[in-house]
XYZ file of C-alpha atoms in Angstrom:
745
model
C 12.420 -28.361 -1.364
C 9.734 -27.546 -3.945
C 10.630 -25.255 -6.789
C 9.934 -21.629 -5.859
C 7.072 -20.009 -7.749
C 9.238 -17.663 -9.820
C 12.212 -19.991 -10.183
C 13.558 -19.633 -13.718
C 12.491 -15.992 -14.001
C 15.411 -13.587 -14.440
C 14.964 -9.950 -13.412
C 17.357 -7.138 -14.337
C 17.038 -4.178 -11.984
C 18.379 -0.693 -12.639
C 16.823 0.933 -9.586
C 18.266 3.343 -7.061
C 15.109 4.263 -5.114
C 13.182 2.378 -2.460
C 10.267 1.458 -4.728
C 12.161 -0.345 -7.497
C 14.691 -1.933 -5.174
C 11.908 -3.220 -2.895
C 10.038 -4.553 -5.935
C 13.137 -6.526 -6.879
C 13.239 -7.896 -3.331
C 9.646 -9.165 -3.606
C 10.398 -10.927 -6.894
C 13.633 -12.369 -5.497
C 11.886 -13.825 -2.458
C 9.290 -15.454 -4.715
C 12.177 -17.325 -6.373
C 13.290 -15.088 -9.238
C 16.945 -14.427 -9.939
C 17.433 -10.672 -9.538
C 20.502 -9.032 -11.041
C 21.011 -5.478 -9.815
C 22.968 -3.344 -12.248
C 24.663 -0.570 -10.314
C 27.219 2.145 -11.008
C 30.689 2.122 -9.512
C 30.544 3.857 -6.148
C 26.770 3.386 -5.949
C 25.486 6.095 -3.559
C 22.596 3.835 -2.515
C 25.161 1.777 -0.582
C 25.684 4.734 1.777
C 22.343 3.897 3.432
C 23.706 0.649 4.777
C 20.665 -0.740 6.582
C 18.212 0.082 3.815
C 20.569 -1.275 1.163
C 21.099 -4.482 3.143
C 17.357 -5.174 3.329
C 16.275 -4.147 -0.154
C 19.052 -6.027 -1.943
C 19.421 -9.214 0.050
C 19.777 -12.286 -2.080
C 20.383 -10.327 -5.291
C 23.417 -10.450 -7.572
C 25.417 -7.339 -8.447
C 26.856 -6.272 -11.777
C 28.693 -2.952 -11.967
C 28.255 -1.206 -15.310
C 28.864 2.326 -16.513
C 26.012 3.056 -18.923
C 27.935 5.999 -20.396
C 30.375 3.416 -21.735
C 29.500 1.705 -25.051
C 31.017 -1.631 -24.019
C 29.050 -1.687 -20.769
C 25.878 -0.702 -22.618
C 26.386 -3.726 -24.822
C 26.837 -5.915 -21.750
C 23.470 -4.641 -20.486
C 21.890 -5.614 -23.794
C 23.290 -9.132 -23.377
C 21.757 -9.331 -19.923
C 18.394 -8.146 -21.228
C 18.462 -10.795 -23.947
C 18.358 -13.459 -21.247
C 15.862 -11.680 -18.980
C 12.137 -11.987 -18.356
C 11.684 -8.711 -16.476
C 13.371 -5.309 -16.486
C 12.822 -2.958 -13.548
C 14.053 0.623 -13.667
C 13.243 3.954 -12.037
C 14.304 6.274 -14.852
C 12.181 9.057 -16.253
C 11.285 8.551 -19.944
C 14.068 10.942 -20.984
C 16.620 9.126 -18.826
C 15.473 5.777 -20.208
C 15.936 6.990 -23.792
C 19.379 8.358 -22.958
C 20.383 4.933 -21.635
C 19.029 3.051 -24.646
C 16.001 1.770 -22.726
C 13.086 3.415 -24.522
C 9.991 1.228 -24.436
C 9.609 0.940 -28.194
C 13.226 -0.087 -28.698
C 13.075 -2.664 -25.903
C 9.856 -4.125 -27.331
C 11.490 -4.457 -30.745
C 14.690 -5.986 -29.418
C 13.206 -8.186 -26.660
C 9.545 -8.937 -27.472
C 9.029 -11.284 -24.493
C 10.528 -8.875 -21.953
C 8.240 -7.439 -19.252
C 9.301 -3.845 -18.552
C 8.246 -2.006 -15.407
C 9.394 1.557 -14.898
C 8.676 3.408 -11.652
C 9.053 7.059 -12.562
C 7.980 10.087 -10.552
C 4.910 10.750 -12.708
C 3.063 8.658 -15.321
C 4.836 8.488 -18.649
C 2.012 10.363 -20.400
C 1.971 13.145 -17.798
C 3.242 16.657 -18.468
C 5.610 16.183 -15.496
C 6.872 12.781 -16.686
C 10.497 13.960 -16.773
C 10.401 15.873 -13.474
C 12.833 14.745 -10.792
C 11.291 11.644 -9.155
C 11.345 12.626 -5.467
C 8.527 11.637 -3.170
C 8.394 14.812 -1.076
C 8.175 17.001 -4.183
C 5.426 14.825 -5.646
C 3.368 14.886 -2.446
C 3.693 18.673 -2.380
C 2.641 19.049 -6.025
C -0.386 16.783 -5.550
C -1.449 18.623 -2.394
C -1.022 15.614 -0.137
C 1.192 17.381 2.416
C -1.947 19.415 3.150
C -4.056 16.271 3.626
C -2.139 15.182 6.742
C -3.118 16.683 10.124
C -0.410 18.278 12.232
C 0.216 19.740 15.687
C 0.083 23.187 14.062
C -1.860 24.850 11.239
C -0.720 24.345 7.657
C 0.764 21.493 5.633
C 3.087 18.987 7.255
C 6.068 16.874 6.259
C 5.236 13.169 5.911
C 7.936 11.085 7.561
C 7.124 7.658 6.102
C 8.051 7.300 2.395
C 4.690 5.658 1.844
C 4.453 6.418 -1.878
C 7.687 4.517 -2.506
C 6.387 1.507 -0.597
C 3.031 1.570 -2.360
C 4.839 1.910 -5.699
C 6.850 -1.225 -4.855
C 3.628 -3.198 -4.544
C 2.029 -1.635 -7.619
C 5.156 -2.576 -9.553
C 5.207 -6.260 -8.587
C 1.452 -6.609 -9.072
C 1.886 -5.098 -12.540
C 4.797 -7.431 -13.299
C 2.855 -10.505 -12.210
C -0.187 -9.430 -14.229
C 2.080 -9.006 -17.269
C 3.709 -12.390 -16.740
C 0.272 -14.009 -16.603
C -0.722 -12.113 -19.762
C 2.557 -13.206 -21.401
C 1.630 -16.830 -20.809
C -1.711 -16.092 -22.468
C -0.578 -13.863 -25.345
C 2.997 -14.983 -25.983
C 4.614 -11.550 -25.664
C 5.807 -9.174 -23.001
C 5.326 -5.446 -22.769
C 5.204 -2.613 -20.295
C 3.717 -2.565 -16.788
C 4.625 0.942 -15.665
C 3.601 2.804 -12.541
C 4.842 5.909 -10.740
C 5.330 7.510 -7.354
C 2.465 9.896 -8.141
C 0.049 7.040 -8.847
C 1.203 5.306 -5.683
C 0.712 8.489 -3.653
C -2.843 8.662 -4.976
C -3.702 5.130 -3.813
C -4.895 6.209 -0.336
C -6.682 9.239 -1.771
C -9.193 6.853 -3.364
C -10.886 7.113 0.052
C -11.169 10.881 -0.064
C -10.956 12.312 -3.582
C -14.315 11.372 -5.080
C -16.764 13.846 -6.594
C -20.439 13.176 -7.383
C -23.063 14.963 -9.454
C -25.824 14.258 -6.907
C -24.050 13.409 -3.638
C -25.938 12.329 -0.559
C -25.179 14.350 2.605
C -22.951 11.519 3.875
C -21.001 11.375 0.601
C -20.606 15.154 0.509
C -19.316 15.209 4.091
C -16.461 12.769 3.528
C -14.027 12.337 6.413
C -12.437 15.560 7.586
C -8.725 15.487 8.392
C -9.372 17.246 11.714
C -11.512 14.517 13.293
C -10.007 13.469 16.641
C -7.922 10.315 16.491
C -8.196 8.003 19.545
C -4.577 8.302 20.624
C -4.733 8.665 24.407
C -1.950 9.445 26.883
C -1.780 7.031 29.796
C -0.696 7.590 33.396
C 2.918 6.631 32.624
C 3.223 9.110 29.737
C 2.951 6.471 26.988
C 0.311 6.792 24.314
C -2.304 4.217 23.404
C -4.177 3.992 20.110
C -7.651 2.505 20.589
C -9.779 1.628 17.587
C -13.545 1.866 18.003
C -15.320 2.409 21.270
C -13.801 0.822 24.404
C -16.951 1.609 26.439
C -17.973 -2.027 27.058
C -14.633 -3.104 28.524
C -15.053 -3.537 32.304
C -12.633 -0.853 33.480
C -14.007 1.711 31.074
C -17.641 0.831 31.744
C -17.117 1.121 35.509
C -15.320 4.464 35.197
C -17.977 5.942 32.904
C -20.673 4.807 35.318
C -18.803 6.406 38.226
C -18.427 9.671 36.306
C -22.149 9.841 35.683
C -23.964 11.157 32.632
C -23.375 14.844 33.379
C -19.595 14.503 33.751
C -19.311 12.230 30.722
C -21.189 14.822 28.671
C -18.902 17.595 29.953
C -15.730 15.646 29.119
C -17.003 14.731 25.661
C -17.766 18.368 24.919
C -14.068 19.229 25.310
C -13.348 17.463 21.995
C -14.894 17.413 18.535
C -17.125 14.359 17.996
C -15.366 11.163 16.935
C -16.822 8.825 14.310
C -15.391 5.798 16.145
C -15.896 6.586 19.840
C -19.081 8.305 21.120
C -17.443 9.026 24.496
C -14.104 10.174 23.133
C -13.455 12.866 25.757
C -14.494 10.678 28.676
C -12.417 7.785 27.321
C -9.408 10.086 27.238
C -9.884 11.076 30.887
C -10.289 7.469 32.022
C -7.313 6.144 30.086
C -5.114 8.798 31.708
C -5.584 7.057 35.080
C -3.645 3.829 34.365
C -0.331 2.820 32.708
C -0.379 1.950 29.009
C 0.601 -1.705 29.427
C -2.221 -2.288 31.910
C -4.711 -0.778 29.499
C -3.555 -2.621 26.411
C -3.638 -5.986 28.183
C -7.112 -5.240 29.538
C -8.398 -4.192 26.138
C -6.907 -7.255 24.444
C -8.620 -9.511 26.989
C -11.959 -7.933 26.073
C -11.608 -7.859 22.271
C -10.941 -4.129 22.025
C -8.413 -3.379 19.299
C -5.574 -1.317 20.763
C -1.794 -0.852 20.529
C 0.755 1.253 22.371
C 2.479 3.832 20.168
C 5.903 2.194 20.299
C 9.336 3.614 19.489
C 10.615 2.868 15.994
C 12.268 -0.558 15.930
C 10.664 -2.074 19.016
C 8.474 -4.308 16.838
C 11.585 -6.292 15.811
C 11.414 -7.993 19.222
C 7.678 -8.729 19.062
C 6.739 -12.411 19.357
C 3.915 -12.181 16.834
C 6.161 -10.586 14.227
C 8.879 -13.201 14.719
C 6.513 -16.190 14.629
C 5.052 -15.120 11.289
C 8.414 -14.509 9.657
C 7.863 -10.757 9.459
C 11.223 -10.427 11.229
C 14.101 -12.555 9.939
C 17.769 -13.048 10.817
C 20.193 -12.199 8.022
C 23.985 -12.286 8.192
C 24.940 -9.264 6.109
C 28.428 -8.931 4.668
C 28.679 -5.322 5.891
C 26.524 -5.208 9.036
C 27.004 -8.711 10.410
C 24.123 -10.567 12.026
C 20.963 -8.493 11.762
C 17.227 -8.594 12.327
C 15.449 -7.372 9.198
C 11.869 -7.154 7.932
C 10.878 -10.448 6.337
C 8.375 -11.305 3.599
C 4.960 -9.745 4.149
C 3.069 -12.541 2.364
C 2.670 -16.317 2.545
C 2.374 -18.683 -0.436
C 3.289 -22.270 -1.286
C 6.076 -23.006 -2.079
C 7.050 -20.451 0.560
C 9.011 -17.247 0.185
C 12.776 -17.669 0.164
C 14.585 -15.153 2.356
C 17.848 -14.301 0.645
C 21.235 -14.018 2.223
C 23.406 -10.932 2.396
C 23.131 -8.078 -0.055
C 25.887 -8.580 -2.635
C 29.271 -6.953 -2.753
C 29.519 -4.492 -5.630
C 30.304 -6.196 -8.934
C 30.667 -9.699 -7.547
C 28.601 -11.067 -10.460
C 30.387 -9.229 -13.272
C 32.557 -12.078 -14.482
C 29.764 -14.634 -14.589
C 26.716 -12.610 -15.527
C 28.153 -10.485 -18.328
C 29.698 -13.435 -20.149
C 28.277 -13.807 -23.646
C 27.796 -17.544 -23.249
C 25.376 -16.923 -20.366
C 22.780 -15.538 -22.777
C 19.653 -17.631 -23.349
C 17.573 -15.800 -25.982
C 13.813 -15.878 -25.502
C 11.792 -16.326 -28.684
C 8.362 -14.712 -28.903
C 5.270 -16.625 -29.849
C 2.665 -15.054 -32.072
C 0.761 -12.410 -30.154
C -2.991 -12.360 -29.605
C -4.248 -9.727 -32.074
C -7.122 -8.592 -29.826
C -5.624 -6.868 -26.781
C -7.335 -7.843 -23.546
C -6.837 -6.529 -19.999
C -4.095 -8.459 -18.198
C -6.475 -10.471 -15.997
C -9.355 -10.792 -18.437
C -11.421 -13.901 -17.682
C -10.389 -14.216 -14.020
C -13.404 -14.707 -11.727
C -13.133 -13.199 -8.243
C -15.418 -13.576 -5.236
C -14.904 -10.621 -2.882
C -16.090 -11.343 0.671
C -14.129 -8.504 2.288
C -15.141 -5.360 4.145
C -13.538 -2.086 5.253
C -10.464 -1.250 3.129
C -7.694 -3.806 2.631
C -9.787 -6.607 1.129
C -12.153 -4.526 -1.019
C -9.338 -2.326 -2.353
C -7.363 -5.363 -3.530
C -10.440 -6.705 -5.304
C -11.105 -3.315 -6.896
C -7.632 -3.470 -8.434
C -8.354 -6.966 -9.723
C -11.374 -5.446 -11.478
C -9.176 -2.626 -12.827
C -6.914 -5.326 -14.270
C -9.849 -6.927 -16.081
C -11.129 -9.576 -13.669
C -14.848 -10.152 -13.159
C -15.439 -9.385 -9.475
C -18.573 -10.196 -7.477
C -18.755 -8.354 -4.168
C -20.865 -10.060 -1.526
C -22.068 -8.032 1.453
C -24.862 -8.462 3.980
C -28.334 -7.158 3.052
C -27.847 -4.350 5.563
C -24.632 -3.377 3.744
C -20.863 -3.398 4.230
C -19.874 -1.713 7.503
C -18.048 0.944 5.472
C -21.124 2.028 3.528
C -21.914 4.627 6.208
C -18.677 6.373 5.171
C -19.937 6.657 1.623
C -17.019 8.409 -0.018
C -14.505 5.984 1.488
C -16.660 3.010 0.526
C -17.023 4.199 -3.065
C -13.268 4.605 -3.359
C -12.637 0.858 -2.945
C -15.500 -0.693 -4.904
C -15.484 0.285 -8.561
C -15.618 -2.396 -11.222
C -17.589 -4.885 -9.100
C -20.977 -6.539 -9.384
C -22.740 -6.035 -6.048
C -24.634 -8.910 -4.405
C -26.401 -8.408 -1.066
C -26.506 -11.842 0.550
C -26.622 -13.065 4.145
C -23.803 -15.544 4.723
C -24.019 -18.296 7.311
C -27.706 -19.162 6.845
C -28.857 -22.611 5.757
C -31.118 -21.101 3.100
C -28.237 -19.238 1.433
C -25.747 -22.117 1.494
C -26.629 -23.197 -2.060
C -25.920 -19.666 -3.283
C -22.541 -19.551 -1.539
C -21.668 -22.963 -2.962
C -22.577 -21.831 -6.475
C -20.453 -18.709 -6.104
C -17.503 -20.764 -4.819
C -17.736 -23.145 -7.764
C -17.919 -20.179 -10.171
C -14.851 -18.414 -8.767
C -11.173 -18.779 -9.570
C -10.296 -16.642 -6.566
C -11.842 -15.874 -3.177
C -10.489 -12.850 -1.315
C -11.451 -11.443 2.070
C -10.184 -9.809 5.250
C -12.667 -11.021 7.873
C -11.243 -12.818 10.881
C -10.825 -16.545 10.217
C -13.060 -17.709 13.120
C -15.843 -15.664 11.522
C -15.085 -17.213 8.121
C -15.325 -20.699 9.629
C -18.608 -19.847 11.340
C -20.003 -18.591 8.022
C -18.610 -21.659 6.182
C -16.522 -19.532 3.816
C -13.156 -20.663 5.193
C -10.610 -22.257 2.883
C -11.311 -25.860 3.849
C -15.052 -25.457 3.270
C -14.657 -23.791 -0.116
C -11.759 -25.992 -1.225
C -14.070 -28.991 -0.881
C -16.336 -27.337 -3.447
C -13.585 -26.068 -5.744
C -10.141 -27.687 -5.312
C -8.507 -25.294 -7.818
C -9.517 -22.218 -5.839
C -6.851 -19.673 -4.938
C -8.063 -18.383 -1.578
C -6.502 -15.141 -0.334
C -6.853 -13.876 3.224
C -5.739 -10.590 4.763
C -5.364 -10.716 8.550
C -4.369 -8.079 11.053
C -1.460 -9.821 12.785
C -0.606 -12.800 10.572
C -1.844 -16.398 10.300
C -0.086 -17.837 13.349
C 0.883 -16.828 16.882
C -1.109 -15.600 19.895
C -2.684 -12.665 18.018
C -3.566 -14.602 14.848
C -7.309 -14.056 15.247
C -7.276 -10.652 16.893
C -8.934 -7.581 15.467
C -6.558 -5.009 14.060
C -6.581 -1.890 11.966
C -4.143 0.247 10.017
C -3.798 2.747 12.866
C -2.693 0.062 15.288
C 0.031 -1.172 12.969
C 1.311 2.372 12.510
C 1.416 2.603 16.310
C 3.205 -0.704 16.897
C 5.733 -0.147 14.089
C 6.788 3.253 15.408
C 5.438 5.404 12.592
C 3.043 7.320 14.843
C 5.925 8.325 17.099
C 7.987 9.393 14.085
C 5.136 11.346 12.462
C 4.492 13.247 15.688
C 7.890 14.908 15.536
C 10.730 15.172 18.047
C 9.351 15.365 21.593
C 5.738 15.680 20.447
C 2.678 13.493 20.888
C 2.431 10.680 18.325
C 0.259 11.230 15.294
C -1.551 8.873 12.950
C -0.624 9.053 9.279
C -4.084 9.728 7.834
C -3.397 7.953 4.561
C -4.352 4.539 5.952
C -1.118 3.126 4.613
C -1.258 -0.213 6.450
C -4.553 -1.112 4.818
C -3.208 -0.365 1.371
C 0.142 -2.087 1.990
C -1.766 -5.175 3.133
C -4.248 -5.085 0.265
C -1.545 -4.739 -2.372
C 0.733 -7.350 -0.820
C -2.213 -9.756 -0.701
C -2.775 -9.076 -4.383
C 0.844 -9.962 -5.099
C 0.458 -13.201 -3.121
C -2.757 -13.980 -4.997
C -1.130 -13.499 -8.396
C 1.775 -15.702 -7.311
C -0.793 -18.335 -6.349
C -2.434 -18.056 -9.776
C 0.954 -18.295 -11.511
C 1.713 -21.445 -9.524
C -1.736 -22.904 -10.244
C -1.198 -22.387 -13.961
C 1.910 -24.546 -13.636
C 0.733 -27.193 -11.172
C -3.045 -27.213 -11.611
C -3.420 -27.003 -7.826
C -5.120 -24.235 -5.856
C -3.921 -22.981 -2.486
C -4.490 -20.521 0.337
C -2.270 -17.437 0.290
C -2.189 -14.573 2.748
C -0.810 -11.250 3.864
C -1.354 -9.062 6.908
C -1.448 -5.506 8.111
C 1.435 -6.164 10.507
C 3.727 -7.823 7.981
C 3.140 -5.265 5.257
C 3.575 -2.288 7.592
C 6.685 -3.753 9.218
C 8.346 -4.036 5.808
C 8.150 -0.238 5.495
C 10.632 -0.028 8.402
C 13.463 -1.313 6.222
C 15.532 1.833 6.719
C 16.598 0.434 10.121
C 17.751 -3.032 11.211
C 18.774 -4.488 14.561
C 22.457 -5.296 14.948
C 23.929 -8.275 16.810
C 24.340 -6.225 20.004
C 20.607 -5.484 20.022
C 20.953 -1.870 18.939
C 18.911 -0.296 16.150
C 20.735 1.366 13.294
C 20.035 5.125 13.303
C 17.240 6.770 11.348
C 16.389 10.382 10.596
C 13.843 11.937 12.950
C 11.409 14.690 12.100
C 11.721 18.011 13.895
C 9.243 19.106 16.562
C 7.510 21.492 14.130
C 6.835 18.610 11.720
C 8.515 20.466 8.873
C 11.189 17.951 7.871
C 14.378 16.002 8.471
C 17.099 18.590 7.824
C 17.526 22.147 6.564
C 17.836 20.807 3.030
C 14.837 18.437 3.190
C 11.907 20.232 4.760
C 9.015 22.646 4.402
C 9.510 26.396 4.688
C 6.928 29.120 5.192
C 7.491 31.986 2.800
C 5.860 35.374 3.282
C 2.703 34.196 1.496
C 2.679 30.381 1.287
C 4.569 27.141 1.907
C 7.384 25.637 -0.148
C 9.337 22.394 0.249
C 12.986 21.723 -0.507
C 14.284 18.213 -1.255
C 18.024 18.625 -1.774
C 19.213 15.061 -1.184
C 22.497 14.877 -3.104
C 25.696 16.446 -1.673
C 26.048 18.933 -4.540
C 22.396 19.977 -4.132
C 22.908 20.533 -0.408
C 25.983 22.676 -1.091
C 24.097 24.841 -3.581
C 21.203 25.197 -1.144
C 23.480 26.279 1.693
C 25.308 28.739 -0.538
C 21.979 30.296 -1.529
C 20.192 30.595 1.838
C 23.100 30.898 4.271
C 22.957 29.708 7.875
C 19.466 31.157 8.572
C 17.268 29.434 6.010
C 13.975 30.128 7.803
C 14.727 33.841 7.764
C 15.681 33.705 4.079
C 12.389 32.050 3.125
C 10.240 34.209 5.412
C 11.549 37.305 3.668
C 10.446 36.186 0.194
C 7.186 35.418 -1.553
C 6.968 31.789 -2.580
C 7.339 32.459 -6.296
C 10.502 34.485 -5.743
C 11.995 31.828 -3.467
C 11.100 29.103 -5.945
C 12.710 31.013 -8.815
C 15.926 31.501 -6.832
C 16.070 27.820 -5.916
C 15.459 26.791 -9.523
C 18.238 29.089 -10.721
C 20.580 27.445 -8.199
C 19.429 23.970 -9.331
C 18.017 23.076 -5.916
C 15.034 20.689 -6.107
C 11.974 22.395 -4.632
C 8.217 22.536 -5.081
C 5.340 24.776 -4.070
C 3.260 23.041 -1.398
C -0.229 23.083 -2.854
C -3.255 23.049 -0.552
C -6.936 22.025 -0.817
C -6.320 20.152 -4.061
C -9.182 17.660 -4.479
C -11.212 19.757 -6.910
C -8.090 21.095 -8.604
C -6.850 17.539 -9.114
C -10.168 16.338 -10.519
C -10.374 19.396 -12.816
C -6.797 19.095 -14.116
C -6.375 18.410 -17.860
C -2.789 17.217 -17.346
C -3.905 14.617 -14.801
C -6.761 13.563 -17.088
C -4.389 13.192 -20.047
C -2.207 10.855 -17.970
C -5.136 8.574 -17.141
C -5.397 9.695 -13.515
C -9.169 10.338 -13.701
C -12.048 7.879 -13.972
C -15.693 8.787 -14.764
C -18.847 6.682 -14.730
C -22.566 6.997 -14.069
C -23.536 5.786 -10.588
C -26.991 4.496 -9.622
C -27.270 7.008 -6.743
C -24.647 9.709 -7.288
C -25.093 10.379 -11.008
C -21.806 11.235 -12.692
C -19.070 9.997 -10.357
C -15.472 11.099 -10.748
C -12.656 9.235 -9.013
C -8.917 8.621 -9.184
C -8.111 6.598 -12.298
C -5.398 4.215 -13.434
C -2.578 2.968 -11.223
C -0.692 1.337 -14.114
C 0.108 1.795 -17.773
C 0.193 -1.507 -19.670
C 0.655 0.093 -23.072
C -1.077 -2.170 -25.574
C -3.218 -3.871 -22.913
C -6.239 -1.887 -21.680
C -7.416 -1.511 -18.105
C -11.091 -1.892 -17.165
C -12.187 1.350 -15.488
C -15.730 1.626 -16.831
C -17.979 0.185 -14.095
C -18.988 2.357 -11.098
C -19.124 1.118 -7.500
C -22.317 -0.899 -6.989
C -25.322 0.315 -5.052
C -26.448 -2.098 -2.324
C -27.756 -5.249 -3.993
C -27.638 -3.646 -7.423
C -26.630 -6.850 -9.216
C -28.055 -9.513 -6.889
C -30.763 -10.617 -9.298
C -28.488 -10.510 -12.350
C -25.691 -12.537 -10.732
C -27.826 -15.154 -9.001
C -30.009 -15.776 -12.016
C -26.863 -16.278 -14.097
C -25.858 -18.941 -11.549
C -29.168 -20.748 -12.105
C -31.391 -19.438 -9.324
C -34.969 -18.717 -10.357
C -37.181 -15.703 -9.778
C -39.067 -17.684 -7.128
C -35.808 -18.662 -5.393
C -34.811 -15.012 -5.149
C -38.217 -13.815 -3.944
C -38.192 -16.459 -1.223
C -34.756 -15.372 -0.024
C -35.732 -11.709 -0.224
C -38.908 -12.234 1.826
C -36.759 -13.884 4.512
C -34.416 -10.877 4.531
C -31.517 -12.977 3.244
C -30.910 -11.051 0.018
C -31.526 -7.495 -1.127
C -32.720 -7.207 -4.718
């Protein structure tokens, strides 16, 4: 078997949360050795299924960091390591001898990635790093629609999963920079930055907005989740009106009845006959509808119970579900790698028994010191010099390429002269495009082939999320471009994965949430399913594709050979289900379910309505739960309802119960906040149409290496002339293409 991409890389992980542990899993399955340092009686082991998935294939060392001898053993481990992962706050890191400055002095080639609750330069940097509290403080619990008025609990720990991907992308970018510069350094991120990833679609503010930009996308727009005749729910993306059953039913209704049914619902931006569609879909069982829609290229999925996807053929064929014999749980089905590279991902065996690596891994003779080379005196962004051709549309592809630009790559975005399909949703479009040079070019035409060939020869990387049959038709598939540039790293994001019966099907974030059970869980006990508005599947897929791409670049730097890498919406969303696995008897390990009011998971982890506003409690440790119960008694809702929020918050703080005011309508407050600005969470630039444009800023802190957040999203065709002339095309060439409607200048 070929050497795995990260073989020879040693990672030390001091992580207790999902984000850091899952980041270690990604590095492990790319070939790194991952040593998890855990305390005796590690409470993370109590969540057996989650622990089994996140720590498979790792090695365990039990150390007590309050003990001087064990602290010294950790230092010995770090001396032989390439990467340190931890999820401590800055104060906790200092207390454990892991301050950044000290680590840089002691281990100059070490890459250090901390996943704290808030950025290290933020006023809240040392606040307790709990996702629910962070979402409340940012105002994101108010961004999610609910079955009732007011903010809502978010069941999926999406910020932790996004932080996992931000972490490994940051680590890979630092490893590539280490090869260039000869030294390591920090690659920090946080749960707050991860939580803000999906808000790039929504939290943008312009000096001179167009009406479409100003409108944005309201959280109350109707989502096409329709109940079928058998009581199951079906999520349909885009209009199903041309499918035969729907077309016949709409015709039978007649224009007057269709208009009446549509008027029962607010207008939908994806389905012009939303109300009539709902009435028609209610006449047949869900399975009949989904099979009919699939036959006629309508993207749809049944909102399935959590865990059902483990038995899905498409998921199994693509390795998104794997069999693992766990030392505690026995034979299990678990989420597999969400990405494909060559050499392929290596699925590890069982999660380790506690301390099984102590004797071997803490031995002094196991240390292999790493000597630094002289560092480049001029700090450059981590991916400075990388050339990226972005052929994507919608969210997953363009967002990944935007982050490549943030990391210093030169990114050329190619879209049709009529514009990316997402341009009509201007605020969403702008949120995934900064940092790019915009070229408006018609692909698939004989007259533009020389331009596409020149772009392919220029690029180090091609990235897109169009369906592969379309890519082949347009001659921008891997085989076509590889013939022009054999060293190309070609990255593709699909909906359902690169193989299997649904390999070329259309798919969207909402459909993956439906098939993976998250819509059922977000709806609450006994309620209709509900889409998680944050578009998490798109962002999971985009970030996991970015990880695969950077692995491909790391491998190319070693072998000199390019390759095609990939990720998918299905694989990346399925990984977020790691809190449950299937046991040998076919049963699913239990998970926590949200209550019918969509307020939370238990009395100690939920939202409460005080007399004047909402507050959330996140008492997750046994001692915190005991203090909470002692304070509020056996009628917590009554206790909160009788107090103003500030009084309730003060009482909880005095009892040392983690809680947070649930802030609402926070976009302007966020973009006006000096503390967020000081932490690098804002970005400003002058846009060709919108004037001063303010957006969400940095997703990482690389310390001595800058990010590149200076270039605004491009207007349509803004850089066509500049880019194509730099590639050697003349003024006459461009005018000829423009007159044929093949470029926009």
